Amino acid sequence: MAEGTHYIDKNEEVIKIRGLYKSFGDKHVLRGVDLDLFKGENLAVLGRSGTGKSVLIKIIIGLLQPDAGSVIVLGEDVNQLSYPALRALRLKVGFSFQSSALYDSMTVGENLAFPLRRNNRSMTKSQISKTVNTVLEAIGLPETINQLPAELSGGQKKRIGIGRTLILRPEIMLYDEPTSGLDPITSTELNNLIVNVRERFNTSSIVITHDLTCAKAVADRVAVMEEGKFLKIGTFDEVFSTQEGLIKSFYDYNFTQ
Amino acid sequence: MSSTNGKSDKPIINGKIDRFFLNFYNIFDFIRRLVREAVRPPIEWGEFIRQCYQVGYKSLALVTVTGFITGVVFTEQSRPTLSEFGVTAWLPSLVAIAVVRALAPLIAALICAGKVGSSIGAELASMKVTEQIDAMEVSAINPFRYLVVTRVIAMTVCLPILMFYNALIGCMGSYFDVHAHEQTSLVAFFDNAFAQITFLDYTTALTKSIVYGFTIGVVSCYQGFNATQGTLGVGKAANISVVVSMFLIFIEEVIIVHIFNSIR
Ligand SMILES: Nc1ncnc2c1ncn2[C@@H]1O[C@H](COP(=O)(O)OP(=O)(O)O)[C@@H](O)[C@H]1O
Ligand SMILES: [Mg+2]
């Protein structure tokens, strides 16, 4: 589990989700999700492909609207906000995409500078480039600054994607499958990065993954999702001490092959 | 509000008819949002100028070549008829009228639809399906303002310029042909050519190309911004951008010509 100087405040929920439902057509994806993320906490959301993990965090950031239920992020109800207010809230919430979603016409440096330039019109060029360099150094890729996304490896893309959200100094980070499609060594590097991000940037995070090694390495609590609901939420050991069929098979699949 | 919206998908009448009206509503909503965002400062000068450059850069060569050829061919084709009546002296003004009233606005617009519309459609669609547009959203950037407003305005501003340029090149083409056959001087040719073109002709041509430019911009940005289905959607967005833009341009041509003829 993650260790370090961070402090988890169990009295302060930075994300509070109640009774969340979401369907696409007659496909019921989320069916009553309740979740709290505490300040300073890393929470892993585990679940099979297609259970609605990505849909859940897209609703948290307001990319999708739920059919029912409420999402309170840093005290604000995401679905009641005007567009400018939503954008103001998004400055405080970082979102790293499963696909990295780097701007493929821009270099790495420009990818990182873009959100800064757009959101801080008073910043000078040298301030921006200084911040870009700081973040690139924090994610361990200062040498890629002039490369295009097409020239990067999968692991590097994920890191840059994370860096691009860190540059706005978010209070909350949402990671969508940070280690999917990566080899075990690169995955471990990303796990370490996620742990370091919390120490260095004081974030609270939701990490979506189907990789138990990742969950174990980065998370204080894990939540197991199945069919649009959480089956179980607790520490890694609490959740996986069970003999319950699905959770057990998840564990066995990851650790006993 | 956001680029991926989650409207309820329950059919009201039946799937197809619903989708048809929903599409209409969505396009209307798209244009309304466009107008609202376009009038709100600050203007995105950097991206706007980059897009203007793109429009010009992508279409200039084709607009030049087709303009010139149109002028030459139209002159050659008209000469026999005019010479039967012994009025080949009318060639310059005939060509100028044809080019300004009808040919240049259409040719410039069709070239831009094919060249620029398809690339806007493909570019935005690929940004959409690779989640780059969502990435802007979550970075608190308004992708609609940054991507759509700038492109639509650039198209709307640049097409009239390209159209007048196309008309001028068309007349140049005609001049070379007339000069070779009738030995008319450049000054005499242009004096003659533009003598017959009225203020209303210029206004019509300008109106047309503003409307066509706006149409190409809106159609291709809409297709790109709302693309789905991964890489397949990119090709589809590019293709539909061109087809729908061209179709609408012809319909608008008919309407605008009728309106201006009624006040002529
Ligand atoms: N924009 C959308 N439109 C329609 N269906 C969607 C959309 N987004 C997700 N889905 C569906 O919702 C389900 C859950 O998707 P997702 O949250 O991406 O799964 P995962 O848990 O693997 O991240 C999938 O079956 C997917 O097909
Ligand atoms: Mg997913």
PDB file of N, CA, C and O in Angstrom, chain B residues 34-56:
ATOM      1  N   LEU B  34     -22.731  28.450 -31.717  1.00  0.00           N
ATOM      2  CA  LEU B  34     -21.681  29.102 -32.506  1.00  0.00           C
ATOM      3  C   LEU B  34     -21.811  30.619 -32.435  1.00  0.00           C
ATOM      4  O   LEU B  34     -20.842  31.335 -32.167  1.00  0.00           O
ATOM      5  N   VAL B  35     -23.034  31.108 -32.662  1.00  0.00           N
ATOM      6  CA  VAL B  35     -23.262  32.554 -32.654  1.00  0.00           C
ATOM      7  C   VAL B  35     -22.979  33.117 -31.266  1.00  0.00           C
ATOM      8  O   VAL B  35     -22.306  34.136 -31.103  1.00  0.00           O
ATOM      9  N   ARG B  36     -23.482  32.405 -30.255  1.00  0.00           N
ATOM     10  CA  ARG B  36     -23.300  32.876 -28.883  1.00  0.00           C
ATOM     11  C   ARG B  36     -21.823  32.956 -28.517  1.00  0.00           C
ATOM     12  O   ARG B  36     -21.356  33.918 -27.918  1.00  0.00           O
ATOM     13  N   GLU B  37     -21.057  31.928 -28.903  1.00  0.00           N
ATOM     14  CA  GLU B  37     -19.630  31.909 -28.549  1.00  0.00           C
ATOM     15  C   GLU B  37     -18.836  32.903 -29.391  1.00  0.00           C
ATOM     16  O   GLU B  37     -17.837  33.447 -28.940  1.00  0.00           O
ATOM     17  N   ALA B  38     -19.301  33.118 -30.632  1.00  0.00           N
ATOM     18  CA  ALA B  38     -18.531  33.972 -31.544  1.00  0.00           C
ATOM     19  C   ALA B  38     -18.573  35.428 -31.111  1.00  0.00           C
ATOM     20  O   ALA B  38     -17.605  36.160 -31.300  1.00  0.00           O
ATOM     21  N   VAL B  39     -19.710  35.861 -30.528  1.00  0.00           N
ATOM     22  CA  VAL B  39     -19.821  37.270 -30.173  1.00  0.00           C
ATOM     23  C   VAL B  39     -19.218  37.570 -28.801  1.00  0.00           C
ATOM     24  O   VAL B  39     -19.092  38.723 -28.418  1.00  0.00           O
ATOM     25  N   ARG B  40     -18.842  36.512 -28.081  1.00  0.00           N
ATOM     26  CA  ARG B  40     -18.296  36.749 -26.740  1.00  0.00           C
ATOM     27  C   ARG B  40     -16.776  36.886 -26.800  1.00  0.00           C
ATOM     28  O   ARG B  40     -16.098  36.031 -27.329  1.00  0.00           O
ATOM     29  N   PRO B  41     -16.232  38.028 -26.293  1.00  0.00           N
ATOM     30  CA  PRO B  41     -14.778  38.166 -26.297  1.00  0.00           C
ATOM     31  C   PRO B  41     -14.145  37.185 -25.307  1.00  0.00           C
ATOM     32  O   PRO B  41     -14.855  36.656 -24.456  1.00  0.00           O
ATOM     33  N   PRO B  42     -12.859  36.934 -25.354  1.00  0.00           N
ATOM     34  CA  PRO B  42     -11.910  37.449 -26.335  1.00  0.00           C
ATOM     35  C   PRO B  42     -11.910  36.616 -27.619  1.00  0.00           C
ATOM     36  O   PRO B  42     -12.253  35.441 -27.589  1.00  0.00           O
ATOM     37  N   ILE B  43     -11.503  37.255 -28.708  1.00  0.00           N
ATOM     38  CA  ILE B  43     -11.389  36.539 -29.982  1.00  0.00           C
ATOM     39  C   ILE B  43     -10.093  35.723 -29.974  1.00  0.00           C
ATOM     40  O   ILE B  43      -9.080  36.171 -29.469  1.00  0.00           O
ATOM     41  N   GLU B  44     -10.182  34.516 -30.521  1.00  0.00           N
ATOM     42  CA  GLU B  44      -9.010  33.635 -30.546  1.00  0.00           C
ATOM     43  C   GLU B  44      -8.164  33.970 -31.768  1.00  0.00           C
ATOM     44  O   GLU B  44      -8.125  33.212 -32.734  1.00  0.00           O
ATOM     45  N   TRP B  45      -7.448  35.106 -31.717  1.00  0.00           N
ATOM     46  CA  TRP B  45      -6.748  35.579 -32.918  1.00  0.00           C
ATOM     47  C   TRP B  45      -5.750  34.573 -33.455  1.00  0.00           C
ATOM     48  O   TRP B  45      -5.696  34.312 -34.658  1.00  0.00           O
ATOM     49  N   GLY B  46      -4.955  34.018 -32.565  1.00  0.00           N
ATOM     50  CA  GLY B  46      -3.890  33.105 -32.999  1.00  0.00           C
ATOM     51  C   GLY B  46      -4.434  31.959 -33.833  1.00  0.00           C
ATOM     52  O   GLY B  46      -3.988  31.708 -34.956  1.00  0.00           O
ATOM     53  N   GLU B  47      -5.424  31.264 -33.271  1.00  0.00           N
ATOM     54  CA  GLU B  47      -5.980  30.105 -33.954  1.00  0.00           C
ATOM     55  C   GLU B  47      -6.743  30.525 -35.208  1.00  0.00           C
ATOM     56  O   GLU B  47      -6.696  29.849 -36.235  1.00  0.00           O
ATOM     57  N   PHE B  48      -7.421  31.680 -35.141  1.00  0.00           N
ATOM     58  CA  PHE B  48      -8.171  32.175 -36.298  1.00  0.00           C
ATOM     59  C   PHE B  48      -7.229  32.431 -37.480  1.00  0.00           C
ATOM     60  O   PHE B  48      -7.479  31.993 -38.602  1.00  0.00           O
ATOM     61  N   ILE B  49      -6.123  33.094 -37.207  1.00  0.00           N
ATOM     62  CA  ILE B  49      -5.188  33.406 -38.289  1.00  0.00           C
ATOM     63  C   ILE B  49      -4.559  32.134 -38.840  1.00  0.00           C
ATOM     64  O   ILE B  49      -4.395  31.977 -40.053  1.00  0.00           O
ATOM     65  N   ARG B  50      -4.265  31.199 -37.946  1.00  0.00           N
ATOM     66  CA  ARG B  50      -3.728  29.917 -38.405  1.00  0.00           C
ATOM     67  C   ARG B  50      -4.713  29.223 -39.345  1.00  0.00           C
ATOM     68  O   ARG B  50      -4.330  28.652 -40.363  1.00  0.00           O
ATOM     69  N   GLN B  51      -5.997  29.284 -39.003  1.00  0.00           N
ATOM     70  CA  GLN B  51      -7.013  28.643 -39.837  1.00  0.00           C
ATOM     71  C   GLN B  51      -7.173  29.354 -41.177  1.00  0.00           C
ATOM     72  O   GLN B  51      -7.358  28.706 -42.204  1.00  0.00           O
ATOM     73  N   CYS B  52      -7.126  30.696 -41.166  1.00  0.00           N
ATOM     74  CA  CYS B  52      -7.207  31.443 -42.426  1.00  0.00           C
ATOM     75  C   CYS B  52      -6.062  31.022 -43.335  1.00  0.00           C
ATOM     76  O   CYS B  52      -6.242  30.786 -44.526  1.00  0.00           O
ATOM     77  N   TYR B  53      -4.884  30.907 -42.742  1.00  0.00           N
ATOM     78  CA  TYR B  53      -3.721  30.493 -43.502  1.00  0.00           C
ATOM     79  C   TYR B  53      -3.951  29.104 -44.095  1.00  0.00           C
ATOM     80  O   TYR B  53      -3.654  28.841 -45.260  1.00  0.00           O
ATOM     81  N   GLN B  54      -4.536  28.216 -43.277  1.00  0.00           N
ATOM     82  CA  GLN B  54      -4.824  26.859 -43.755  1.00  0.00           C
ATOM     83  C   GLN B  54      -5.772  26.870 -44.946  1.00  0.00           C
ATOM     84  O   GLN B  54      -5.565  26.167 -45.924  1.00  0.00           O
ATOM     85  N   VAL B  55      -6.842  27.667 -44.826  1.00  0.00           N
ATOM     86  CA  VAL B  55      -7.834  27.722 -45.899  1.00  0.00           C
ATOM     87  C   VAL B  55      -7.161  28.207 -47.177  1.00  0.00           C
ATOM     88  O   VAL B  55      -7.290  27.606 -48.252  1.00  0.00           O
ATOM     89  N   GLY B  56      -6.403  29.287 -47.079  1.00  0.00           N
ATOM     90  CA  GLY B  56      -5.737  29.838 -48.245  1.00  0.00           C
ATOM     91  C   GLY B  56      -4.700  28.886 -48.807  1.00  0.00           C
ATOM     92  O   GLY B  56      -4.681  28.588 -49.999  1.00  0.00           O
TER      93      GLY B  56
END
